[in-house]
Structures are given as structure tokens and as C-alpha cells.
Tab-separated table of C-alpha atoms in Angstrom:
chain	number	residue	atom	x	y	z
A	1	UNK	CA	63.260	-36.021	-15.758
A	2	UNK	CA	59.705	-35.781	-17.609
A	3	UNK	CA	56.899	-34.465	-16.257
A	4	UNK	CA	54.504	-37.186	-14.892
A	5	UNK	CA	51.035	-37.054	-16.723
A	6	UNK	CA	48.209	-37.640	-14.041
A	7	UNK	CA	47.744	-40.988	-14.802
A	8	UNK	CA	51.075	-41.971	-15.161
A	9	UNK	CA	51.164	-40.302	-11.822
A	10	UNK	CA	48.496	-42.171	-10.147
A	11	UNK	CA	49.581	-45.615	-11.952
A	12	UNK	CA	53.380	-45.123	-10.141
A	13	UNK	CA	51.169	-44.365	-7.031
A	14	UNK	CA	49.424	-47.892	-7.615
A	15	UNK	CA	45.875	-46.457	-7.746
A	16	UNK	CA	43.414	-46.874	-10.201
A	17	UNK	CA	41.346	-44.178	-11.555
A	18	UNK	CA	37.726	-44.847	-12.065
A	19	UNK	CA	35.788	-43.715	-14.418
A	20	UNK	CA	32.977	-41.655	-13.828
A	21	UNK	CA	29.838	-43.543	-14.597
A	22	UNK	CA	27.532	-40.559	-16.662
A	23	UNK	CA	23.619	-41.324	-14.931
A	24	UNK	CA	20.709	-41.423	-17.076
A	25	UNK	CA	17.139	-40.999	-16.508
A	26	UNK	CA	14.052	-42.826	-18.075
A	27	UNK	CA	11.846	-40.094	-18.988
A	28	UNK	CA	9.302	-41.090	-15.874
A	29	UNK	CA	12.366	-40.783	-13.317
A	30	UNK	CA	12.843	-37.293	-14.749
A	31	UNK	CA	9.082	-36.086	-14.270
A	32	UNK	CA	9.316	-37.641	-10.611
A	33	UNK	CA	12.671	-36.219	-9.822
A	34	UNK	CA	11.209	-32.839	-11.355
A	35	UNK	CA	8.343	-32.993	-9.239
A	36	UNK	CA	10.069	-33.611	-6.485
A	37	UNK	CA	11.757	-30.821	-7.303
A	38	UNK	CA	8.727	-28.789	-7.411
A	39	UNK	CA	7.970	-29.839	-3.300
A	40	UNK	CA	11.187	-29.160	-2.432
A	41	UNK	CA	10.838	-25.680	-3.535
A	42	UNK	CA	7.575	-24.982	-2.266
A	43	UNK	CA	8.862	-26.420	1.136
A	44	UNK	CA	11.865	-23.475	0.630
A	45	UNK	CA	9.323	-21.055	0.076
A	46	UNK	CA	6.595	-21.875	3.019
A	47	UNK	CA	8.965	-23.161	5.736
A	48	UNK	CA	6.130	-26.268	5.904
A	49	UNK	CA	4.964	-29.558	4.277
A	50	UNK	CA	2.126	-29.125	1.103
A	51	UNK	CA	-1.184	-30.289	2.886
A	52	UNK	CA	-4.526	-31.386	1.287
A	53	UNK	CA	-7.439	-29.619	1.947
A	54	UNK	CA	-10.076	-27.335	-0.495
A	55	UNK	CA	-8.967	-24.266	1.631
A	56	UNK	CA	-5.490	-24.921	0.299
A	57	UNK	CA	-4.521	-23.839	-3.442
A	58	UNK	CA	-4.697	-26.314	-6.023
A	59	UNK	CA	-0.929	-26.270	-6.533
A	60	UNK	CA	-0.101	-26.971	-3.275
A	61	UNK	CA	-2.654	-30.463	-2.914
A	62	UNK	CA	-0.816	-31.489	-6.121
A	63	UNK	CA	2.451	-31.246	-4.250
A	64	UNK	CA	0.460	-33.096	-1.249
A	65	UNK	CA	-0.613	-35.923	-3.345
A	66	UNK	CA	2.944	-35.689	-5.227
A	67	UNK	CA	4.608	-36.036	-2.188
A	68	UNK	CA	2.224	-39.229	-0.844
A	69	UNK	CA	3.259	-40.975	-3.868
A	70	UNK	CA	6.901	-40.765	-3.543
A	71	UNK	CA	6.529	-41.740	0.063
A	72	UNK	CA	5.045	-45.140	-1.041
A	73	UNK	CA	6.338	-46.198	-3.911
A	74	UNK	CA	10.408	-48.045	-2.975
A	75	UNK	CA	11.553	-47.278	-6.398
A	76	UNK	CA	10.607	-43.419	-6.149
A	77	UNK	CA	12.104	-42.893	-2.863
A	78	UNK	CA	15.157	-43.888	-3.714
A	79	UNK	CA	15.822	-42.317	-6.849
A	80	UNK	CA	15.314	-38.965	-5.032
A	81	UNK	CA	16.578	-40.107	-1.301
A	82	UNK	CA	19.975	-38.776	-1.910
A	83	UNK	CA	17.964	-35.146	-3.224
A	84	UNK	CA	15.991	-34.960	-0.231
A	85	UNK	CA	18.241	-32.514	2.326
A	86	UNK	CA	15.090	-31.677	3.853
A	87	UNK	CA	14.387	-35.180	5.106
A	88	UNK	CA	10.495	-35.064	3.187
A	89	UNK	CA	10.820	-38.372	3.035
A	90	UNK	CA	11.127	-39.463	6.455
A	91	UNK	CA	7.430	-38.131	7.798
A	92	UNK	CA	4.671	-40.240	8.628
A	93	UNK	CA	1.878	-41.175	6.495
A	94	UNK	CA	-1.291	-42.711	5.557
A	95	UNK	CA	-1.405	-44.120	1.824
A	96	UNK	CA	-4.005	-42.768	-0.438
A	97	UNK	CA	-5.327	-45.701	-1.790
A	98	UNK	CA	-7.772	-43.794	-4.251
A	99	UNK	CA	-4.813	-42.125	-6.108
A	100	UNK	CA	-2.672	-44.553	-9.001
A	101	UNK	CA	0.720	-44.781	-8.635
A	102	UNK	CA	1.751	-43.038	-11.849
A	103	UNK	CA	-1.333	-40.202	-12.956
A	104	UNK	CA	-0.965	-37.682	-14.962
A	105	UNK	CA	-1.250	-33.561	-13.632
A	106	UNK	CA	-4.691	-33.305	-15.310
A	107	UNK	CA	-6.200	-36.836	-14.056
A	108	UNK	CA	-4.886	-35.826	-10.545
A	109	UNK	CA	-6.757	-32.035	-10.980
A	110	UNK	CA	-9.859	-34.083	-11.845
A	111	UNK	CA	-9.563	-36.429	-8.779
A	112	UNK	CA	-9.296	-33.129	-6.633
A	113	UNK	CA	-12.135	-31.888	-8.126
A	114	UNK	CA	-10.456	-29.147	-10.720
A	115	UNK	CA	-10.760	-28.943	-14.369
A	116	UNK	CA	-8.515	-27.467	-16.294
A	117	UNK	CA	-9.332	-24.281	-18.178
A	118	UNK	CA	-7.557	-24.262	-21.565
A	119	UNK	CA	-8.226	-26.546	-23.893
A	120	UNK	CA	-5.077	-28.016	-24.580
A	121	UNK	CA	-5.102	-29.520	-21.049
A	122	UNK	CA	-2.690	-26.713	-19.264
A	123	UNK	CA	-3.029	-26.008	-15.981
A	124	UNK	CA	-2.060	-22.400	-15.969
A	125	UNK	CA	-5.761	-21.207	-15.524
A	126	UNK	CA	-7.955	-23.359	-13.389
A	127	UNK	CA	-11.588	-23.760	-12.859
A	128	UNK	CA	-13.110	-24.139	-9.631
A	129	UNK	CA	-10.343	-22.867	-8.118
A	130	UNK	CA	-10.861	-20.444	-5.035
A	131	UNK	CA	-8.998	-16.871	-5.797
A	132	UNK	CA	-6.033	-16.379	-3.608
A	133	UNK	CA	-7.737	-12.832	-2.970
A	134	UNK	CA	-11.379	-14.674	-1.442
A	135	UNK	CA	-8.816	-16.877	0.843
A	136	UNK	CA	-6.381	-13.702	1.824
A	137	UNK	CA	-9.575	-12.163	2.660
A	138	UNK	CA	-11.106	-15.182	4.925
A	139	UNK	CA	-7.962	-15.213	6.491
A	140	UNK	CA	-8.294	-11.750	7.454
A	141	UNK	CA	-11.585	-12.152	8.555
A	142	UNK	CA	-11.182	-14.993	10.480
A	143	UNK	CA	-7.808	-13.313	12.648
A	144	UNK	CA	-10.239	-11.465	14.105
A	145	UNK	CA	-10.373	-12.267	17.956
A	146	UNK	CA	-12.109	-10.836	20.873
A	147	UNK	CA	-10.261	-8.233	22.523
A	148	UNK	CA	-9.215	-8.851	25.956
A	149	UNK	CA	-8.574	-4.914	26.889
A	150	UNK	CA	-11.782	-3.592	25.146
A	151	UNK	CA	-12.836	-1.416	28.253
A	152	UNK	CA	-9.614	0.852	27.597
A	153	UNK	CA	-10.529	1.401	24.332
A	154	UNK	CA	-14.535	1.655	24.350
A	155	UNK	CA	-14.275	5.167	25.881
A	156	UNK	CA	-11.849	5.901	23.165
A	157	UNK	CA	-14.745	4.714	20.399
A	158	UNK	CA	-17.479	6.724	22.433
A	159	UNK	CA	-15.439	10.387	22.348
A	160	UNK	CA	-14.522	9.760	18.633
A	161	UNK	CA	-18.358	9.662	18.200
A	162	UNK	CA	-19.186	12.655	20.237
A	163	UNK	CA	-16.621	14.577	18.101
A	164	UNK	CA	-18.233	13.500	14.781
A	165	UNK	CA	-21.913	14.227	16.179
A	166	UNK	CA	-20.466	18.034	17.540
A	167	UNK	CA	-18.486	17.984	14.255
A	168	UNK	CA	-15.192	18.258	15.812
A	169	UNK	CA	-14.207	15.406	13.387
A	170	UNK	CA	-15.415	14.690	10.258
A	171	UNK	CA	-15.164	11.870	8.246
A	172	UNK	CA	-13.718	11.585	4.451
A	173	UNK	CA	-13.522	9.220	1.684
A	174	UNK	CA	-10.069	7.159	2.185
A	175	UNK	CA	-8.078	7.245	-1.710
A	176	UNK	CA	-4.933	5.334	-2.882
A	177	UNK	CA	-3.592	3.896	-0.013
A	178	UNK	CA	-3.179	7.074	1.990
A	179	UNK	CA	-0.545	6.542	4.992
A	180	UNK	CA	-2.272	4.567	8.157
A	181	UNK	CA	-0.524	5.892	11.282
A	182	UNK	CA	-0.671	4.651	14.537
A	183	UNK	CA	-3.908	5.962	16.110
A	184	UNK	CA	-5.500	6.585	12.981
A	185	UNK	CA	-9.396	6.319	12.976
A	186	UNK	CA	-11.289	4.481	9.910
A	187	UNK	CA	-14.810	3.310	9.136
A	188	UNK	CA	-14.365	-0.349	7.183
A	189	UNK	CA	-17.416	-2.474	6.093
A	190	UNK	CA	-19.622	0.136	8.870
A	191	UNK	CA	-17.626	-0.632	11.835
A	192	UNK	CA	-15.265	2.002	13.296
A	193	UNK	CA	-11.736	0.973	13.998
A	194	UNK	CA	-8.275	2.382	15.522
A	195	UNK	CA	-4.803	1.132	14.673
A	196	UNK	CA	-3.229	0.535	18.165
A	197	UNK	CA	0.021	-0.626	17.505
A	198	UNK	CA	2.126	-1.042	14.584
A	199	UNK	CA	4.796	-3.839	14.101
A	200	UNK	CA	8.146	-3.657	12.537
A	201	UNK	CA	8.610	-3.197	9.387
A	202	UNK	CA	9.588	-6.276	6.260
A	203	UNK	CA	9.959	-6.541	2.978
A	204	UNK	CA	6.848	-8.771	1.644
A	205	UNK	CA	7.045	-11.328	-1.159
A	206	UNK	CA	6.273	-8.514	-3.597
A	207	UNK	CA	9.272	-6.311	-2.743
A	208	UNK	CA	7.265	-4.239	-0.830
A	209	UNK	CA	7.230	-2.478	2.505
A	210	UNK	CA	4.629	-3.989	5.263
A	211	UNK	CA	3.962	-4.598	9.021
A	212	UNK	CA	1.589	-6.051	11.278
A	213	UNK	CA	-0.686	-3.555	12.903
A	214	UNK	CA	-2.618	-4.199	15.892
A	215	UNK	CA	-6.297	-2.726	15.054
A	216	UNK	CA	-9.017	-2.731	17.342
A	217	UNK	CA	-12.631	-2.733	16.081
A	218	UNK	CA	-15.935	-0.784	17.575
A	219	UNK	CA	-17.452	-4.185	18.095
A	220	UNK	CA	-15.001	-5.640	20.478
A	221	UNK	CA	-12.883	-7.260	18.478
A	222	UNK	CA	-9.266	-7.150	17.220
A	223	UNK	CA	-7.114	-8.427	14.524
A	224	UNK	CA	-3.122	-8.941	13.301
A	225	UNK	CA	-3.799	-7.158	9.979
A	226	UNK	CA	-1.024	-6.642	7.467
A	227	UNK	CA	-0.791	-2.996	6.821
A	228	UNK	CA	-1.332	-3.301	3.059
A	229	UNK	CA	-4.165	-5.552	3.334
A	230	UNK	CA	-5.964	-2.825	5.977
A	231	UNK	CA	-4.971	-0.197	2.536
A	232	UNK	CA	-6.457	-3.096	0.503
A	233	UNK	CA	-9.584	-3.072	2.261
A	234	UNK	CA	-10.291	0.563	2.918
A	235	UNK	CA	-9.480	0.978	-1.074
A	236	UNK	CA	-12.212	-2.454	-1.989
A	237	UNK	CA	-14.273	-0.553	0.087
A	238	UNK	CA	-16.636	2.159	-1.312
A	239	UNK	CA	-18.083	3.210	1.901
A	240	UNK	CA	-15.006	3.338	3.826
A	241	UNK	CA	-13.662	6.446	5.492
A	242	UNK	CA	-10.651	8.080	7.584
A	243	UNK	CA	-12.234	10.133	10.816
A	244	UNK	CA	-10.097	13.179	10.981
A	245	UNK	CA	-8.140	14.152	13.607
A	246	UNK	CA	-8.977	17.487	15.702
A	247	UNK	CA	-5.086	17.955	15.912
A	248	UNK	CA	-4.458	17.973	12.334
A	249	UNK	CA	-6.531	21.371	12.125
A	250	UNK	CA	-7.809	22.304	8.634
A	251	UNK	CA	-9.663	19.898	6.806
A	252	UNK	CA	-12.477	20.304	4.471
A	253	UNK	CA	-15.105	19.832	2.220
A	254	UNK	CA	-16.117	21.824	-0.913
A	255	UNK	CA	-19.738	20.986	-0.731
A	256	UNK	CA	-21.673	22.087	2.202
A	257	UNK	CA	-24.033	19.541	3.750
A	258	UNK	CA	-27.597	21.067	5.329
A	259	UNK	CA	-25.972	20.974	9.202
A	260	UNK	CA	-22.417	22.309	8.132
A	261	UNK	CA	-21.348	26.130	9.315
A	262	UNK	CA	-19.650	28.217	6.187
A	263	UNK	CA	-16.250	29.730	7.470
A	264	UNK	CA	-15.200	31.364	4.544
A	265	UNK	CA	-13.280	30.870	1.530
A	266	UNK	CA	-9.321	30.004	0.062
A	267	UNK	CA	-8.957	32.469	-2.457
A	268	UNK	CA	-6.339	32.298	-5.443
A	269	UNK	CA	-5.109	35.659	-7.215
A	270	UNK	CA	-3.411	36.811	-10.032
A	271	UNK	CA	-1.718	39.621	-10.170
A	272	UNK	CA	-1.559	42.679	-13.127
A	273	UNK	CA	1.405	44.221	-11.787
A	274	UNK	CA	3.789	45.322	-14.435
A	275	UNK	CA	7.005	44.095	-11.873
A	276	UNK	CA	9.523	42.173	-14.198
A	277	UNK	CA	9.394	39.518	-12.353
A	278	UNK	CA	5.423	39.497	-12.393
A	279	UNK	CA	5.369	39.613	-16.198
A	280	UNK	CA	7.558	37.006	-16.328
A	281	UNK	CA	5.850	34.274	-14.408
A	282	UNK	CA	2.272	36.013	-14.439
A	283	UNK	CA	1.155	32.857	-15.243
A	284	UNK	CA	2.284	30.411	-12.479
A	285	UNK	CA	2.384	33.535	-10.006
A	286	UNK	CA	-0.235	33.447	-7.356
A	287	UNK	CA	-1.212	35.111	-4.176
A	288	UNK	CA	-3.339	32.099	-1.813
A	289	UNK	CA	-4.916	33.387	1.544
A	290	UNK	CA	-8.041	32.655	3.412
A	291	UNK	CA	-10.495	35.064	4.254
A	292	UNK	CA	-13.909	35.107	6.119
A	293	UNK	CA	-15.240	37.727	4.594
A	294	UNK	CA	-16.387	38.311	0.658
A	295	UNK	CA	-13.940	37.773	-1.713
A	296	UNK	CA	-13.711	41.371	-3.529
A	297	UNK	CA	-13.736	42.994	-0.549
A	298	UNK	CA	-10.891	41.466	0.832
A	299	UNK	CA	-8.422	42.761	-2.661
A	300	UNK	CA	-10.528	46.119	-2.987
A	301	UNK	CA	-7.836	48.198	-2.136
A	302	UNK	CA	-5.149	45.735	-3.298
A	303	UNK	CA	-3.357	48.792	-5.753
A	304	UNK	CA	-2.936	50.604	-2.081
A	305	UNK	CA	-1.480	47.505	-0.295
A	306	UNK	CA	2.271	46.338	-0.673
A	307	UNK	CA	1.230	42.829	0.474
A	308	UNK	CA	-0.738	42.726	-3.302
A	309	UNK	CA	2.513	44.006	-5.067
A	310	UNK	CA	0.432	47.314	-5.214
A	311	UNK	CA	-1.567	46.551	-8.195
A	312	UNK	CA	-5.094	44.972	-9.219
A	313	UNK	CA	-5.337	40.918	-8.604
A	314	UNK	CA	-7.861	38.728	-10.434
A	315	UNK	CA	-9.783	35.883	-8.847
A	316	UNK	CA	-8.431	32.596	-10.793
A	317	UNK	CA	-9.684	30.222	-8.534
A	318	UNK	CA	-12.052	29.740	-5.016
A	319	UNK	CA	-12.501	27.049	-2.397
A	320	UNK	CA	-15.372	27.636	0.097
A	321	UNK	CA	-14.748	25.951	3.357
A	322	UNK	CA	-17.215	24.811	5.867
A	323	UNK	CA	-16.390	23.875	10.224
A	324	UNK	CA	-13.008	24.939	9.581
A	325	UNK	CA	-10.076	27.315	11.230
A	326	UNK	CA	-9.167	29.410	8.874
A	327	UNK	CA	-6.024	30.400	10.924
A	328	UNK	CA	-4.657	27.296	10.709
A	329	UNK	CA	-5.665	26.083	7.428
A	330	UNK	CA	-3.809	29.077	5.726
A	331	UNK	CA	-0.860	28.618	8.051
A	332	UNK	CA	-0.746	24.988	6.677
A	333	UNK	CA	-1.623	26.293	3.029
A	334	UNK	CA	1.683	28.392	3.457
A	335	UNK	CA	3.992	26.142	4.717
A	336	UNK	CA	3.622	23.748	2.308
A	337	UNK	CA	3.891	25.609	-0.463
A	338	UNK	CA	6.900	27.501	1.123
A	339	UNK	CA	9.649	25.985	-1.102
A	340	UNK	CA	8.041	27.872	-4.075
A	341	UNK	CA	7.406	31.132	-1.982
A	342	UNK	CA	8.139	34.397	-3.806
A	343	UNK	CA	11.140	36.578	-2.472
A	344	UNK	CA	10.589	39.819	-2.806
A	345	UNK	CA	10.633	43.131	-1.004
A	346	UNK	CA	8.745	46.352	-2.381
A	347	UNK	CA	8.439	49.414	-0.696
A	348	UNK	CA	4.808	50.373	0.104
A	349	UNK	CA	3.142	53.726	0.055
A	350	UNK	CA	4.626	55.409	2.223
A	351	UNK	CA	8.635	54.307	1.406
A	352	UNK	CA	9.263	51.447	4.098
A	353	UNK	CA	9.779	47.845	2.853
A	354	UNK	CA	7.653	44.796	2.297
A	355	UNK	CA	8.221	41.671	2.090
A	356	UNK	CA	4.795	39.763	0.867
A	357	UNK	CA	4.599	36.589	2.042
A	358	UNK	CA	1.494	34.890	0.469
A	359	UNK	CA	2.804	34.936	-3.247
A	360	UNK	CA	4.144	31.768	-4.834
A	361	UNK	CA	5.858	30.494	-8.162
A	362	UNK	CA	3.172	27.516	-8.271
A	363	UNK	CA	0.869	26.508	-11.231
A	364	UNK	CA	-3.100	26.611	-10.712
A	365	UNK	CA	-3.528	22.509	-11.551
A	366	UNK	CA	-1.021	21.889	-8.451
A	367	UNK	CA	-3.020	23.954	-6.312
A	368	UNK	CA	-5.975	21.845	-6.636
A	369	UNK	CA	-4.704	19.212	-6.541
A	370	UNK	CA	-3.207	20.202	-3.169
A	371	UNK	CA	-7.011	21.581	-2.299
A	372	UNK	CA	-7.768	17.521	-3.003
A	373	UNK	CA	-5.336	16.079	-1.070
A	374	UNK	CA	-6.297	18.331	1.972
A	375	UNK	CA	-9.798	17.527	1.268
A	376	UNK	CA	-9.138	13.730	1.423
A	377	UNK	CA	-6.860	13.659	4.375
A	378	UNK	CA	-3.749	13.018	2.942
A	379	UNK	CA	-1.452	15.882	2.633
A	380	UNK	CA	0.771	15.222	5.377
A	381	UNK	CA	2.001	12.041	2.458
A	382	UNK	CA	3.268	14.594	0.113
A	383	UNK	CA	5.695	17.693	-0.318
A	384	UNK	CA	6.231	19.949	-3.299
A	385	UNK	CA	9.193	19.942	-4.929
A	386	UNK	CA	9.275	23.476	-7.801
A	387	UNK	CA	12.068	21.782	-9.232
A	388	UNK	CA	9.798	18.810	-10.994
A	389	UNK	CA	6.649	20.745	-10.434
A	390	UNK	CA	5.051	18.128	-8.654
A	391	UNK	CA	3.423	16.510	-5.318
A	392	UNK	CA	6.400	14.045	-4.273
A	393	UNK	CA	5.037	11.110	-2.009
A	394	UNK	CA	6.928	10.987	0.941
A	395	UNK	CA	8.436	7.778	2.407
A	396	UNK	CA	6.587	5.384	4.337
């Protein structure tokens, strides 16, 4: 027996096949069921309805008004009802009585109050159109509550200040988003602050990493801040600065202000030993340390001393340092640079061994750059890696 074709199939079944009726659009349905569209998206995106408002961006009171108009007019309703899977179309409202039925983008921008910019009538670039970045930063402004715990934190704000006037702390220009930490002390637009608490971590709309932070300002107020926009701010900011922290140890400043205390000065040598190894990296080769003495006296001897490689150094490079440790600033000096340290072991004068520890395979430009990064606070972001020959930011 033959195969059966479908139809034949359906026709010794007795049922008819219909035949599927192909829809068309005039092209005024299409611009409302695009628009509609539109809402439906932003809805998606927002988790909420388009309102009016001025606050609001201009996109989002078209979708308003858009979304008004569908509402009242029969016909629109239902040619999108059976689009409308988030039930937009079911919420209460209040006709607009000011706005046509059918109005073009740019009449509806000029009923809002908006012109458009470009000539041919676009509305990529607006007029009159508050930045996104003046309403992110009302927003922030306005989170701003009073804090209910202030008196455990006022004594907190009064000891930071007795540090800086004793110079215990110091304060330093904040650069390039340098890592906020929980209990991390700023000065933004004059006030002091402290990040409390931090929240967990998301991925933002840009792909990036963020979190609330809980920060708590000197004038009795607090606020929800979004990590980056707390970076954003203390970057806008030309006046802002981190307060250091007495446990991080060494930080400090290459210029001495009138009521600072000198402490002595990172020193960078070269050496002129005729080693092999010496000759061949002479140039990327050096010896850092920190003394509190003059700098010549310090290598005077250096021929003498196994610890130089027993042969003359020359001074490529000095850093003087003022209210600082120098213990623990060249213990930190060394231990970050102690991927690239030098292994070697010389016998000194006298025939026993050596093993110099305060030579590395690192080129002059990284070590000041390292000086900067110390100098602004944010070292404890970065690590060396000798392989690339360069600071690597670590992960936040």
C-alpha cells in the first residue's frame, strides 16, 4: 500500500486543514507594536513601570506617555493585548488629555519640554536633558541619612584626628580607583568618612565588579554607596584624600612640609663589580636599602663588604623620607620586590659565605614607580611579576 501524503492523511481522518492566515500590519500598527515593544523592554530591564516626572530620563517619560496612549485608545490595546505577558495593560490610569492620540517622537519631546539636538530631528542627542551623571550623583547625595549609631563611631572620627595632628597618620592624594577596604579612612568634598561595612559582591550593568558599602560620614550621617561610585567620587574630587593607616607602617612623602621630621633616605645602587653575572645585567641590577645616615657614608667601604658584592656602587637614584620607620619601610621595600631578588653567595674577606640579600634583577623606571605607589597608598593593589616586567593589579 502507498504511503499516505499528509493531507490525504488528514482528509481519510475527516479533518480539514486550515490554512494559515499570513497577518499584516499597516505601517502605524507596526510603530505602535514597536513601541510597545520598546516598554516592554525597558520594563525587563528596570523590574518597574516608565513614570513621568523631569527627574526621570527623557526616554523613559516617552515610554510613560507611550504607554498612556495604548492604555486608552481600544484599537491599540488590542493589537498588542495578546504581546503583553507582563499584564502593562491592565494598571490603572488617568488619561492625559493634553497628549494626541497619534504624535510623533519629536512633537511628544517638545510637549515634555525637550528639543532635539540634531538637525535632522533625531533624538540620539537631546537638549535640556539632565546628564545621567548630575542624577547618579543626586541620588547619591540624597541616600544620605542620619546615622542612628553615630556615638560608636564619633570617638572613632576624634582619634583619627589626633593621629593626623601628632602625625601618626597622614593623609595622601587618592589616584585611579585605588582599592577601598573595609575601615578605610577618606576625606571627600572636606568631610572625613569610614567605610563600615561592605556588601556582597555583583556584577553591575557594565560587566563590572561592585557592592554596597556602608560609609559613615564625620557629620553624622551615613549612606548605601556603591563602591565604584565612592571610587568615582574620590577620583571627581581634587581635594580628596585616603588617611593612612598606622598599621600599614611606611608611607611617605618626597617633599618635606615645614612641621615634618626627616628620617632618612631609600637609596638605589649600582654596582661596578666585574662578577659575570653583574656585567651581564649591570643595568637592571640594583642594591635598594634605607639608611638614616648620609648616603656615601653608608657604601664607603662597600669594596670591603660582601653584602656590596665587594666592589664600588654608584648612587642611581634617592628618595628622602620624612615621619617614617625606616625598619619597616625597607622590610616592605624587600618583600615586594622579592620575586626578582638576586641569588647569590660570595665569600667575603675573610673566606666564609654571603648571601646578599638587598640586590635585585629590577629596572630603575619600576622602582619609581613602586616609590609612587607607596607614596600614594596603594601598593598593597599590586605585585611584581619579572616575568612581564611590570606592576600587576591584583584582584579586587
Amino acid at each position: 500500500m502507498a504511503e499516505l501524503s499528509d493531507k490525504e492523511l488528514l482528509d481519510a481522518l475527516g479533518v480539514e486543514a486550515e490554512q494559515e492566515k499570513k497577518v499584516t500590519h499597516t505601517p502605524r500598527e507596526e510603530r505602535i507594536i514597536a513601541g510597545f515593544e520598546e516598554i516592554q523592554k525597558f520594563v525587563e530591564e528596570n523590574g518597574r513601570l516608565p513614570q513621568h516626572g523631569e527627574e526621570n530620563d527623557i526616554f523613559e517619560r516617552l515610554y510613560a506617555v507611550r504607554l498612556d496612549q495604548i492604555r486608552k485608545l481600544k484599537e491599540c490595546k488590542d493589537l498588542v493585548s495578546e504581546m503583553d505577558y507582563q499584564g502593562l495593560l491592565c494598571g490603572s490610569f488617568e488619561p492625559v488629555d493634553s497628549v494626541p492620540d497619534d504624535i510623533p517622537d519629536e512633537e511628544l519631546l517638545e510637549q515634555l519640554g525637550v528639543s532635539p539636538a540634531n538637525e535632522d530631528g533625531s533624538i540620539t542627542t537631546l537638549r535640556h536633558v539632565k546628564p545621567r551623571a548630575e542624577i547618579r550623583a543626586a541620588e547619591e547625595i540624597a541616600q544620605r541619612t542620619p546615622c542612628r549609631d553615630f556615638d560608636t563611631f564619633k570617638p572613632v572620627f576624634q582619634a583619627v584626628q589626633e593621629d593626623l595632628n601628632e602625625g601618626v597618620r597622614r593623609t595622601i592624594p587618592y589616584k585611579d580607583n585605588a582599592k577601598v577596604n573595609k575601615g578605610d579612612f577618606f576625606i571627600l568634598g572636606g568631610q572625613k568618612l569610614i567605610v563600615a561595612e561592605l556588601g556582597e559582591e555583583f556584577v553591575n550593568n557594565y560587566d563590572k565588579i561592585d557592592r554596597r558599602l556602608r560609609v559613615i560620614y564625620d557629620n553624622g550621617t551615613e549612606s548605601d554607596i556603591l563602591l565604584r561610585s565612592l571610587q568615582r567620587g574620590l577620583n571627581k574630587d581634587e581635594t580628596s584624600r585616603r588617611i593612612t593607616d598606622p598599621s600599614l607602617g611606611p608611607l611617605f612623602s618626597s617633599t618635606q612640609s615645614d612641621d615634618d621630621v626627616a628620617s632618612g633616605t631609600i637609596y638605589v645602587l649600582r654596582s661596578k663589580s666585574d662578577l659575570p653575572i653583574v656585567e651581564e645585567n649591570r643595568d637592571v641590577l640594583h642594591k635598594i636599602g634605607v639608611t638614616g645616615g648620609g648616603v656615601k657614608q653608608r657604601f664607603a667601604n662597600a669594596r670591603h663588604d660582601a653584602t656590596f658584592l665587594l666592589a664600588d656602587v654608584e648612587v642611581v637614584a634617592t628618595f628622602e623620607l620624612f615621619n617614617i620607620n625606616r625598619a619597616k619601610l625597607e622590610n616592605l621595600i624587600h618583600r615586594f620586590f622579592a620575586p626578582a631578588r638576586l641569588d647569590i653567595t660570595i665569600n667575603d674577606r675573610f673566606g666564609d659565605p654571603v648571601r646578599p640579600r638587598e640586590w635585585f634583577l629590577v629596572p630603575l623606571f619600576i622602582i619609581n614607580e613602586v616609590v609612587d605607589k607607596i607614596v600614594d597608598g596603594t601598593i598593597a593593589d599590586y605585585s611584581y611579576d619579572p616575568k612581564s616586567v611590570k606592576l600587576i593589579p591584583l584582584e579586587k
